[in-house]
PDB file of C-alpha atoms in Angstrom:
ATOM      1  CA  UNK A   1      60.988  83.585  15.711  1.00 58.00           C
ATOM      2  CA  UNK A   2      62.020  86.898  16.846  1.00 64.00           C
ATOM      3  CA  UNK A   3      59.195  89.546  17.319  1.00 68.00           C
ATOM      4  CA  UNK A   4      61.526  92.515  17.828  1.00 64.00           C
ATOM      5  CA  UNK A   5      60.191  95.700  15.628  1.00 58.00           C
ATOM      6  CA  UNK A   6      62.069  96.250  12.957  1.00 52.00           C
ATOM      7  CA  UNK A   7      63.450  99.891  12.014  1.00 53.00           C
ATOM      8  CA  UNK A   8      61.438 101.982   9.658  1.00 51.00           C
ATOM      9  CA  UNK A   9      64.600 101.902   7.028  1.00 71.00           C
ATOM     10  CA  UNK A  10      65.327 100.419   4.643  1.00 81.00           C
ATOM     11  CA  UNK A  11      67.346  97.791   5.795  1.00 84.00           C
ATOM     12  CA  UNK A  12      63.946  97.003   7.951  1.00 86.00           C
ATOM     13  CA  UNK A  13      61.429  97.243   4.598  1.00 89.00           C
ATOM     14  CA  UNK A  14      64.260  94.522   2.818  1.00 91.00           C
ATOM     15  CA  UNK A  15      64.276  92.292   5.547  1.00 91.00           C
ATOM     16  CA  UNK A  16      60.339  92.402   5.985  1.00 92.00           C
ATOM     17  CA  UNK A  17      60.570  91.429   2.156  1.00 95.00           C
ATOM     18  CA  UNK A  18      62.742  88.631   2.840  1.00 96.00           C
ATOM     19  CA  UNK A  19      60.356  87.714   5.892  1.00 95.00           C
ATOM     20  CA  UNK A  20      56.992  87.827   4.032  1.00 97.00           C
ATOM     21  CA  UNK A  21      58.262  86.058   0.894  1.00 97.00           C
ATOM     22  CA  UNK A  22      60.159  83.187   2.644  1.00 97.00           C
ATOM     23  CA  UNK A  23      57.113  82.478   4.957  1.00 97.00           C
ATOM     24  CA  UNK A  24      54.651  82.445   2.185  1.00 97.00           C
ATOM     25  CA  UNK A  25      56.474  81.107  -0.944  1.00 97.00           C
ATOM     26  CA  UNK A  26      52.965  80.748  -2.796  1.00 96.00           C
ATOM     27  CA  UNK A  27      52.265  84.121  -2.806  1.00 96.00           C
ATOM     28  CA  UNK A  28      52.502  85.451  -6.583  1.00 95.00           C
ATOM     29  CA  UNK A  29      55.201  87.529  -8.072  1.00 96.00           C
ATOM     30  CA  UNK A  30      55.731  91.027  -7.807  1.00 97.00           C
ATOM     31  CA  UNK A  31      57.448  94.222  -8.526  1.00 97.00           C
ATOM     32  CA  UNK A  32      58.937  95.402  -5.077  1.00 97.00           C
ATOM     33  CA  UNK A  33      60.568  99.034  -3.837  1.00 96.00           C
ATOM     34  CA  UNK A  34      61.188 100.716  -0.455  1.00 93.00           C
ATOM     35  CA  UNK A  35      60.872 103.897   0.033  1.00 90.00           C
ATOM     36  CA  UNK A  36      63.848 105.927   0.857  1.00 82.00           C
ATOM     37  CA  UNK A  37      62.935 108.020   3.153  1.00 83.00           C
ATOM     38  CA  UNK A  38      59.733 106.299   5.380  1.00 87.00           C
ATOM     39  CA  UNK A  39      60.932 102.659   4.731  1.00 88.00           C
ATOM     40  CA  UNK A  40      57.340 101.530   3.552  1.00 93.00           C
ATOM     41  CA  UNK A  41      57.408  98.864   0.586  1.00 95.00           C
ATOM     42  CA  UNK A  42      55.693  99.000  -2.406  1.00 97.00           C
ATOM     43  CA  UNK A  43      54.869  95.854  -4.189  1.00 97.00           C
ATOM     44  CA  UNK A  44      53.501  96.296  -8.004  1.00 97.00           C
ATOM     45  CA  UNK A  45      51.353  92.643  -9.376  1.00 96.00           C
ATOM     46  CA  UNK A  46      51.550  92.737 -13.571  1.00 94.00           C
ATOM     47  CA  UNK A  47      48.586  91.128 -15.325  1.00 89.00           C
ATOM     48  CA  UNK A  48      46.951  89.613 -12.293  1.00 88.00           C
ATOM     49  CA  UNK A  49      43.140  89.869 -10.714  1.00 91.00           C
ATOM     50  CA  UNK A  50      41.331  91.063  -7.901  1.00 93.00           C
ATOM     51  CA  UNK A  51      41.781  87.184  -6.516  1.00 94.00           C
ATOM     52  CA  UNK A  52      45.548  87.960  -6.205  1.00 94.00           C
ATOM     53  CA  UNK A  53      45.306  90.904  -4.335  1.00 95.00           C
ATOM     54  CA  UNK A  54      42.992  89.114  -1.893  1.00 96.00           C
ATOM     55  CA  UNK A  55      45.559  86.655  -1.846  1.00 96.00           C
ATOM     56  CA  UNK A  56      48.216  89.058  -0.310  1.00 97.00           C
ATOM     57  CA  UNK A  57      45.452  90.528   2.080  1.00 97.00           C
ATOM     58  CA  UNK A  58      45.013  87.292   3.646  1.00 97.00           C
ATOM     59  CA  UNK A  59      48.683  87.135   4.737  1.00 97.00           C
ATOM     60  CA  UNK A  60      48.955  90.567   5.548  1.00 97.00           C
ATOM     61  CA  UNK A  61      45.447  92.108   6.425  1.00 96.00           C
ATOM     62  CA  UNK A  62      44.843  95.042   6.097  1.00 96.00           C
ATOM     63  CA  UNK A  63      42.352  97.313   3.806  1.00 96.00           C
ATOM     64  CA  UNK A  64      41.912  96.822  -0.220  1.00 97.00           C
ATOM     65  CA  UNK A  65      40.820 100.168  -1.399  1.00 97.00           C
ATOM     66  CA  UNK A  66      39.717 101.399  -5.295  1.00 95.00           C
ATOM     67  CA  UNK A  67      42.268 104.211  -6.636  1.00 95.00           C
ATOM     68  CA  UNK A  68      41.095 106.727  -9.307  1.00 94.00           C
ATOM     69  CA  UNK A  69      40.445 105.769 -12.707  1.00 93.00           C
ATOM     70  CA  UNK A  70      42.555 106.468 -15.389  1.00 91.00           C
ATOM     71  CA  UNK A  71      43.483 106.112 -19.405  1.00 92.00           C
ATOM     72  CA  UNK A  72      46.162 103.219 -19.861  1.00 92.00           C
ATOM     73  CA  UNK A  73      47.459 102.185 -23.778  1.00 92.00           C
ATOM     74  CA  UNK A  74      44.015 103.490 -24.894  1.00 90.00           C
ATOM     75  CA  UNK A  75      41.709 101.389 -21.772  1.00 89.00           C
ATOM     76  CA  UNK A  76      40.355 102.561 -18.964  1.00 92.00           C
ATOM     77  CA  UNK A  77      42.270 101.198 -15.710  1.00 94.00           C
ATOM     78  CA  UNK A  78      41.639 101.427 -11.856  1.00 95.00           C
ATOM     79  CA  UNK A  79      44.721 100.600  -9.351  1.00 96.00           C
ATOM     80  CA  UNK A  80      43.517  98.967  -6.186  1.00 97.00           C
ATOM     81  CA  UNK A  81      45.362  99.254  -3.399  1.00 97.00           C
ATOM     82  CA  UNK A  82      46.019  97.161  -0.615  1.00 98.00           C
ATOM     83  CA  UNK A  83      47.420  98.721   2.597  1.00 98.00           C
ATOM     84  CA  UNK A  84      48.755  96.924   5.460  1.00 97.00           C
ATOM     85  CA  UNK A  85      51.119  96.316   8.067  1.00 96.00           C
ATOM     86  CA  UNK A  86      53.930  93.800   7.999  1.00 92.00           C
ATOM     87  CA  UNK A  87      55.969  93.453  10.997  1.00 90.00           C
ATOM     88  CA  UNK A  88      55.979  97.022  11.931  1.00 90.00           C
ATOM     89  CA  UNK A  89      56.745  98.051   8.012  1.00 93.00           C
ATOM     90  CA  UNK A  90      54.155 100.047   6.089  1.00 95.00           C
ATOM     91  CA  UNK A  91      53.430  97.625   3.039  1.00 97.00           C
ATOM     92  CA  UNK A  92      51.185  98.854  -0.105  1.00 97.00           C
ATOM     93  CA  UNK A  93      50.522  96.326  -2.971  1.00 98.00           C
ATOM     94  CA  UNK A  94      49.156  97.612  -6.013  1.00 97.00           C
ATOM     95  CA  UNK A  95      47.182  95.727  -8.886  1.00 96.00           C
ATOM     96  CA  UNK A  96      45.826  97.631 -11.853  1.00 95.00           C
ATOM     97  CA  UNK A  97      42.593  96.215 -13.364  1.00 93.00           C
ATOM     98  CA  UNK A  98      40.156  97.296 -16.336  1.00 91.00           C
ATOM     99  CA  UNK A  99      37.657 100.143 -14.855  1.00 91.00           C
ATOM    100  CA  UNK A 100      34.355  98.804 -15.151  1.00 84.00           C
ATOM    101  CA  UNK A 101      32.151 100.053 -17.823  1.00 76.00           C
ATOM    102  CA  UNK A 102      29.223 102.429 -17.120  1.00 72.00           C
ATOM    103  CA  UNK A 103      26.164 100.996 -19.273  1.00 67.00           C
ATOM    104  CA  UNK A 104      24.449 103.996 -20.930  1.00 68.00           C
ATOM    105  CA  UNK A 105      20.457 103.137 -20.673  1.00 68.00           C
ATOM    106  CA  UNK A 106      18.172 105.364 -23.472  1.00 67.00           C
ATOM    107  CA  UNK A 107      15.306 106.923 -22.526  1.00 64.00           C
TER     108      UNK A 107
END
């Protein structure tokens, strides 16, 4: 295995794809991008739970953190967002889930 850095390009974000998907063929589907200009990639997980972010932070660490809420086809969403490092490539996977629902108590 070679543990050379790879470039922050895009050439270096593809091939960290390549890398992190041939290594760990279970991991669900995504939507993925690199970024033009800093090389990170973005990875984007349709209809899926909290469960399959966690999967993705136990191959590639790093921090799951709650976005802002925000008004989706008429429901109330909140993207989490899990930040990490993948042989030396910024990597951010995102997975949008209901908001939860305040309960309103009377007095």
């Amino acid at each position: 295995m070679n543990n050379k850095p790879i470039p922050i390009t895009q050439l270096g974000a593809a091939t960290a794809l390549v890398q992190l998907l041939s290594e760990n063929p279970t991991l669900p589907p995504a939507s993925w991008s690199l970024d033009q200009y800093t090389g990170a990639l973005h990875g984007h997980v349709h209809d899926a739970s909290f469960e399959v972010l966690t999967q993705y932070a136990e191959v590639l660490g790093g921090a799951i953190r709650p976005g802002g809420d925000y008004v989706y086809l008429g429901e109330m969403v909140r993207p989490h967002r899990l930040t990490a490092t993948w042989r030396d490539v910024l990597v951010e996977v995102v997975v949008v889930l209901p908001a939860p629902v305040v309960a309103q108590v009377a007095a």
